[in-house]
Amino acid sequence: MIASASNFQIISGLILWFLISFAFIKLFQKTINKTFKTFNTENRIQIPLFLLLTASLIIPLRGGLQEIPVNQSNVYFSKKMFANHAAINFIWNFSNTVTHKTSNINIYKQFDEKVTVNIINKTKNQLLKSDRDSILNIKKPNVILIIWESLTAKVVGALNGEPTVTENLNRLSKEGIWFTNFYGNGDRTDKGIPAILSGYYPQPIKKIMRMPNKSRSLPMLPKEMSALGYNTSFYYGGDLNFGNLNTYLRIAEIDKIVDGSEFDKKDWNSKWGAFDNVFLERFGNDLVKKQEKPFFAIALTSTSHEPFELNDTYKFGKKIKMIYLEALMLTQINTLVNL
């Protein structure tokens, strides 16, 4: 940085730094220091007061009282990574990198390299075989990807779960291609999204979506769809700063991003964002509008995440409200089925 700066910039910057430091030192001495001298050290009432004031410093440290603390996602705003990197507080980012070092030790390694290579070579040819016959009637159909929060096979009738809960999904399983040997990737949303959109197998402890320096090297399905001539969009009813999601989506160069800021607070539950019936209605209304190009639209739901709050009655009762949530979700997705 110094090598690319002129002598004038270096000298004037140093002078300005000294002047600002001097001004703030004098201000501190006249206000804060003077106030401290007036305190009566024998007054024990001041002890809990200082403890309370010290504890309150947690609020600016986390960036406010919102659900999700500040992270790199808060300043990412553009599809151009140079602009996003310029917006980051480099001192904070440097400190974050230093304090979150990654280990080069693979604690999950079970076989030596020769054994691993032999196993891979035996199965490689089988994995590469695929049927290239197309099931599509048109060359570039619109693609809707719904990432359904916390859906479990235990409530899906078509997977031998509860027979009357996911009625629409049971019907769709007979009309399309139904994958019955597919498992959820990861135990958290911020692990599952890179698995779905980047084909990145989630790690047990670390979350690559929270590490922009690594996640920007991942392949991105939205980028691939853009290269094929698709308009890409991502809809989520909550705060995109959760788990650095906003950063990840900006890296994916998604054309249109809709988040919880576009919904009224009265339509939010207490924690995660807009209720799914409100959120999916907006999603469906946007998709039925005339499009210049085929679209690849992604929706991430949230109502079926704990604490499972609804803006409706609990059909199956609150003791098993998770089951009803899944039914509610399918009812709302009806608008998409009819597109």
Short mmCIF file of N, CA and C in Angstrom, two decimals, residues 270 275 303 305-326:
data_model
loop_
_atom_site.label_atom_id
_atom_site.label_comp_id
_atom_site.label_asym_id
_atom_site.label_seq_id
_atom_site.Cartn_x
_atom_site.Cartn_y
_atom_site.Cartn_z
N SER A 270 -41.16 -13.73 15.25
CA SER A 270 -40.31 -13.05 16.22
C SER A 270 -38.82 -13.18 15.94
N PHE A 275 -43.36 -14.47 7.40
CA PHE A 275 -44.01 -15.77 7.37
C PHE A 275 -44.01 -16.31 5.94
N THR A 303 -40.19 -20.44 7.92
CA THR A 303 -41.18 -20.64 8.98
C THR A 303 -41.02 -21.98 9.68
N HIS A 305 -38.44 -23.34 10.58
CA HIS A 305 -37.28 -23.30 11.49
C HIS A 305 -37.80 -22.96 12.89
N GLU A 306 -37.14 -23.53 13.90
CA GLU A 306 -37.57 -23.14 15.25
C GLU A 306 -37.49 -21.62 15.40
N PRO A 307 -38.40 -20.98 16.10
CA PRO A 307 -39.38 -21.51 17.07
C PRO A 307 -40.73 -21.88 16.49
N PHE A 308 -40.82 -22.11 15.16
CA PHE A 308 -42.03 -22.64 14.53
C PHE A 308 -43.27 -21.77 14.78
N GLU A 309 -43.14 -20.47 14.58
CA GLU A 309 -44.26 -19.56 14.81
C GLU A 309 -45.06 -19.35 13.53
N LEU A 310 -46.39 -19.37 13.68
CA LEU A 310 -47.28 -19.20 12.53
C LEU A 310 -48.15 -17.97 12.71
N ASN A 311 -48.63 -17.42 11.61
CA ASN A 311 -49.66 -16.39 11.68
C ASN A 311 -51.01 -17.01 11.35
N ASP A 312 -51.20 -18.23 11.82
CA ASP A 312 -52.41 -19.00 11.55
C ASP A 312 -52.61 -19.96 12.73
N THR A 313 -53.68 -20.72 12.68
CA THR A 313 -53.92 -21.71 13.74
C THR A 313 -53.05 -22.94 13.51
N TYR A 314 -52.80 -23.67 14.58
CA TYR A 314 -52.01 -24.90 14.48
C TYR A 314 -52.96 -26.07 14.25
N LYS A 315 -52.94 -26.57 13.05
CA LYS A 315 -53.91 -27.59 12.64
C LYS A 315 -53.81 -28.86 13.47
N PHE A 316 -52.59 -29.28 13.79
CA PHE A 316 -52.39 -30.52 14.52
C PHE A 316 -52.13 -30.29 16.01
N GLY A 317 -52.26 -29.05 16.45
CA GLY A 317 -51.98 -28.74 17.84
C GLY A 317 -50.54 -28.33 18.04
N LYS A 318 -50.27 -27.55 19.07
CA LYS A 318 -48.94 -27.01 19.28
C LYS A 318 -47.93 -28.04 19.76
N LYS A 319 -48.39 -29.16 20.27
CA LYS A 319 -47.44 -30.16 20.76
C LYS A 319 -46.68 -30.80 19.61
N ILE A 320 -47.31 -30.86 18.47
CA ILE A 320 -46.64 -31.41 17.28
C ILE A 320 -46.73 -30.40 16.14
N LYS A 321 -46.51 -29.13 16.47
CA LYS A 321 -46.71 -28.09 15.48
C LYS A 321 -45.74 -28.18 14.31
N MET A 322 -44.61 -28.86 14.49
CA MET A 322 -43.68 -29.01 13.37
C MET A 322 -44.34 -29.74 12.22
N ILE A 323 -45.17 -30.73 12.54
CA ILE A 323 -45.86 -31.48 11.49
C ILE A 323 -46.80 -30.56 10.71
N TYR A 324 -47.52 -29.72 11.45
CA TYR A 324 -48.43 -28.81 10.76
C TYR A 324 -47.67 -27.80 9.92
N LEU A 325 -46.53 -27.40 10.37
CA LEU A 325 -45.74 -26.44 9.59
C LEU A 325 -45.45 -26.99 8.21
N GLU A 326 -45.11 -28.26 8.15
CA GLU A 326 -44.82 -28.84 6.85
C GLU A 326 -46.06 -28.82 5.96
#
